[in-house]
Coordinates of C-alpha atoms in Angstrom, one line a residue:
Chain A
K1 CA 89.2 81.3 86.1
Q2 CA 87.0 81.7 83.0
E3 CA 86.2 85.8 83.0
V4 CA 82.9 86.6 80.7
T5 CA 83.3 90.3 79.7
Q6 CA 80.4 91.4 77.9
I7 CA 80.3 95.3 75.3
P8 CA 78.5 97.0 75.5
A9 CA 77.8 97.3 79.2
A10 CA 73.7 99.4 78.5
L11 CA 72.3 100.2 75.0
S12 CA 69.6 102.5 73.2
V13 CA 68.5 102.3 70.1
P14 CA 65.3 103.6 68.0
E15 CA 63.2 100.6 66.8
G16 CA 64.2 99.3 63.7
E17 CA 67.9 99.3 63.6
N18 CA 69.6 96.1 64.0
L19 CA 71.6 95.6 67.0
V20 CA 75.2 94.2 67.5
L21 CA 76.1 92.6 70.9
N22 CA 79.3 91.2 71.7
C23 CA 80.9 88.6 74.4
S24 CA 84.0 87.6 74.5
F25 CA 85.9 84.9 76.8
T26 CA 89.5 83.7 79.0
D27 CA 89.2 80.8 78.4
S28 CA 88.3 79.3 75.5
A29 CA 88.7 75.6 75.7
I30 CA 84.8 75.5 76.4
Y31 CA 81.8 73.0 75.8
N32 CA 79.1 75.3 74.5
L33 CA 78.3 79.4 75.1
Q34 CA 74.5 80.2 75.6
W35 CA 72.3 83.4 75.3
F36 CA 69.9 84.5 77.9
R37 CA 67.9 87.5 77.8
Q38 CA 66.0 88.8 81.6
D39 CA 63.6 90.8 82.2
P40 CA 63.5 93.2 85.2
G41 CA 62.7 90.9 87.4
K42 CA 61.9 87.9 86.4
G43 CA 64.2 84.9 85.2
L44 CA 65.9 84.3 82.8
T45 CA 65.1 83.4 79.3
S46 CA 67.1 81.1 77.3
L47 CA 67.6 82.1 73.6
L48 CA 70.4 80.5 71.7
L49 CA 72.3 77.0 72.8
I50 CA 75.4 77.2 70.7
Q51 CA 77.8 73.5 70.4
S52 CA 81.8 74.2 70.8
S53 CA 81.9 73.1 67.3
Q54 CA 79.4 75.0 65.7
R55 CA 79.6 78.7 64.0
E56 CA 76.7 79.9 64.2
Q57 CA 72.9 79.8 65.7
T58 CA 69.8 81.4 64.8
S59 CA 66.0 81.8 65.4
G60 CA 64.0 84.3 64.3
R61 CA 65.2 87.4 64.4
L62 CA 68.3 85.9 66.8
N63 CA 71.3 85.3 65.0
A64 CA 74.8 84.2 67.4
S65 CA 77.8 83.5 66.5
L66 CA 81.3 81.7 67.8
D67 CA 84.3 82.3 67.5
K68 CA 85.9 79.3 70.8
S69 CA 89.9 80.2 69.6
S70 CA 89.8 83.6 69.8
G71 CA 86.9 83.9 73.1
R72 CA 84.1 85.4 71.7
S73 CA 80.3 85.0 70.8
T74 CA 77.9 88.0 69.0
L75 CA 74.1 88.6 69.7
Y76 CA 72.2 89.9 66.2
I77 CA 69.2 91.3 67.0
A78 CA 67.7 92.2 63.4
A79 CA 65.1 94.8 63.0
S80 CA 65.0 95.3 66.6
Q81 CA 61.3 95.9 68.3
P82 CA 60.7 97.5 72.0
G83 CA 59.6 94.4 73.3
D84 CA 63.3 93.2 72.5
S85 CA 63.7 95.6 76.4
A86 CA 65.6 94.0 78.2
T87 CA 69.2 92.6 79.9
Y88 CA 71.5 90.0 77.3
L89 CA 73.5 87.3 79.0
C90 CA 76.1 85.2 77.8
A91 CA 77.3 82.2 79.8
P92 CA 80.2 80.0 78.6
R93 CA 79.9 76.8 79.5
H94 CA 83.8 74.4 80.2
A95 CA 84.6 71.3 78.6
G96 CA 84.8 69.3 80.8
T97 CA 81.6 70.4 82.6
Y98 CA 78.3 72.0 83.7
K99 CA 79.6 74.8 85.1
Y100 CA 78.5 77.8 83.6
I101 CA 79.7 80.9 83.6
F102 CA 77.9 84.0 83.4
G103 CA 78.8 88.1 82.1
T104 CA 77.1 91.3 83.6
G105 CA 75.3 91.2 80.6
T106 CA 73.6 93.9 77.8
R107 CA 71.2 96.3 78.8
L108 CA 69.3 96.6 76.0
K109 CA 66.3 99.9 75.9
V110 CA 64.8 99.6 72.2
L111 CA 62.7 102.8 72.1
A112 CA 59.3 103.1 70.2
Chain B
E1 CA 55.1 72.0 80.7
A2 CA 54.8 73.7 83.0
G3 CA 58.5 75.5 83.8
V4 CA 60.5 75.9 87.4
V5 CA 58.7 76.9 90.3
Q6 CA 60.2 79.1 93.1
S7 CA 59.0 80.2 96.4
P8 CA 59.0 83.0 97.9
R9 CA 58.7 85.2 95.1
Y10 CA 59.7 88.1 97.8
K11 CA 60.7 87.6 101.4
I12 CA 61.7 90.1 103.7
I13 CA 63.9 89.2 106.4
E14 CA 65.6 91.5 110.2
K15 CA 69.8 89.3 110.1
K16 CA 70.2 87.1 111.7
Q17 CA 67.3 85.2 111.0
P18 CA 67.1 82.2 109.0
V19 CA 65.0 81.1 105.2
A20 CA 64.2 78.9 103.6
F21 CA 63.6 79.6 99.1
W22 CA 62.0 76.9 97.6
C23 CA 62.3 75.1 93.4
N24 CA 61.2 72.5 91.9
P25 CA 62.1 71.7 88.4
I26 CA 60.7 70.9 85.7
S27 CA 59.3 67.0 85.2
G28 CA 62.4 64.8 84.6
H29 CA 64.8 67.4 84.8
N30 CA 67.4 65.1 86.6
T31 CA 70.2 68.1 87.6
L32 CA 69.3 71.5 89.5
Y33 CA 71.2 74.4 90.3
W34 CA 71.2 77.7 93.1
Y35 CA 72.6 80.1 91.4
L36 CA 73.2 83.9 93.7
Q37 CA 72.3 86.7 91.0
N38 CA 73.1 90.8 93.4
L39 CA 72.9 93.8 91.1
G40 CA 73.4 94.4 87.2
Q41 CA 75.4 91.3 88.1
G42 CA 75.5 87.9 86.0
P43 CA 74.2 84.5 88.3
E44 CA 77.2 83.2 89.7
L45 CA 76.6 79.2 90.7
L46 CA 76.4 78.0 94.9
I47 CA 75.0 74.4 94.2
R48 CA 74.4 71.7 91.2
Y49 CA 72.3 68.4 91.9
E50 CA 72.9 65.6 89.6
N51 CA 68.6 64.2 91.1
E52 CA 69.7 63.3 95.2
E53 CA 73.7 64.5 95.5
A54 CA 74.9 67.9 95.2
V55 CA 77.6 66.8 92.2
D56 CA 79.1 70.1 93.0
D57 CA 79.1 73.2 96.0
S58 CA 82.2 74.8 96.0
Q59 CA 81.0 77.8 95.9
L60 CA 78.5 77.4 98.6
P61 CA 79.2 79.4 101.9
K62 CA 78.8 76.4 104.4
D63 CA 79.0 78.3 107.4
R64 CA 75.8 79.9 106.6
F65 CA 73.9 77.5 103.8
S66 CA 72.6 74.1 103.4
A67 CA 71.1 72.8 100.7
E68 CA 69.0 69.9 99.8
R69 CA 67.2 67.8 97.3
L70 CA 65.3 64.9 98.5
K71 CA 63.9 62.2 96.4
G72 CA 65.9 64.2 93.4
V73 CA 63.6 66.4 93.1
D74 CA 62.3 69.3 94.4
S75 CA 65.1 71.4 96.3
T76 CA 65.5 74.0 99.4
L77 CA 67.9 76.2 99.4
K78 CA 68.6 77.6 103.7
I79 CA 70.1 80.1 105.1
Q80 CA 70.5 80.9 109.1
P81 CA 71.1 83.7 110.2
A82 CA 70.5 85.5 107.3
E83 CA 73.3 88.3 107.1
L84 CA 73.1 92.2 105.0
G85 CA 75.2 90.8 102.4
D86 CA 73.1 88.0 101.1
S87 CA 70.0 89.9 100.0
A88 CA 69.9 89.1 96.2
V89 CA 67.8 87.4 94.2
Y90 CA 67.7 84.0 94.5
L91 CA 67.8 81.6 91.5
C92 CA 67.3 78.1 90.7
A93 CA 67.0 75.7 87.6
S94 CA 67.4 72.6 86.0
S95 CA 68.4 70.7 83.1
L96 CA 68.1 67.4 81.4
L97 CA 70.5 65.3 82.9
D98 CA 72.7 65.2 80.3
G99 CA 70.9 68.2 78.3
N100 CA 72.8 71.6 77.9
E101 CA 69.9 74.1 78.1
Q102 CA 69.4 75.4 81.5
F103 CA 65.7 76.6 82.0
F104 CA 65.3 79.1 85.3
G105 CA 63.0 80.4 88.0
P106 CA 61.2 83.5 88.2
G107 CA 63.8 83.9 91.5
T108 CA 63.1 84.6 95.2
R109 CA 64.4 87.9 96.2
L110 CA 65.7 88.3 99.2
T111 CA 66.0 91.4 101.3
V112 CA 67.8 91.1 104.9
L113 CA 67.6 94.4 106.4

């Protein structure tokens, strides 16, 4: 059974810092991995999707890397802004299924 | 393009009452998902539809939960009777049949008193 862990559980940083959010998963037989953002009281917004054959994906100030063999993914946020404050969730999709297993998230607060 | 629409956004009921949630996916998305999200946790899949067929309902508590997706478009999730432990956010998501990316609705926050 796939288990997904996200570290740290919570993070508070001053504006402008570069951030690293970590995601680890126990079953490396994944098809892809998706990073989401969730604002309080809202649904999830897809940020980046990395295929199992890829090493990284970039969108603006966000960069996600994937090391499938070691069961790890990292989300880098460059030059953080108060608007980045949210919970960030990672979700690997098991190979051969459409089932995503979500981590419990990292709650990020960027202080102005 | 309109996103995934869910209603109601909030629902407060007493235990043992029935409740229903509605979801309209993004136009053209054949696959629809219902998730349950408890406070401080990630979403957990309840049921997945491909068109009108439920292809994965292994996590749906079938004694009190039911779902339908008539005509393969919008979907309804029902709980009858509701229990205190059902208080959570119920999220709907959709994707293309053979696509990868899931798009989520805003969710319905259920409080059972």
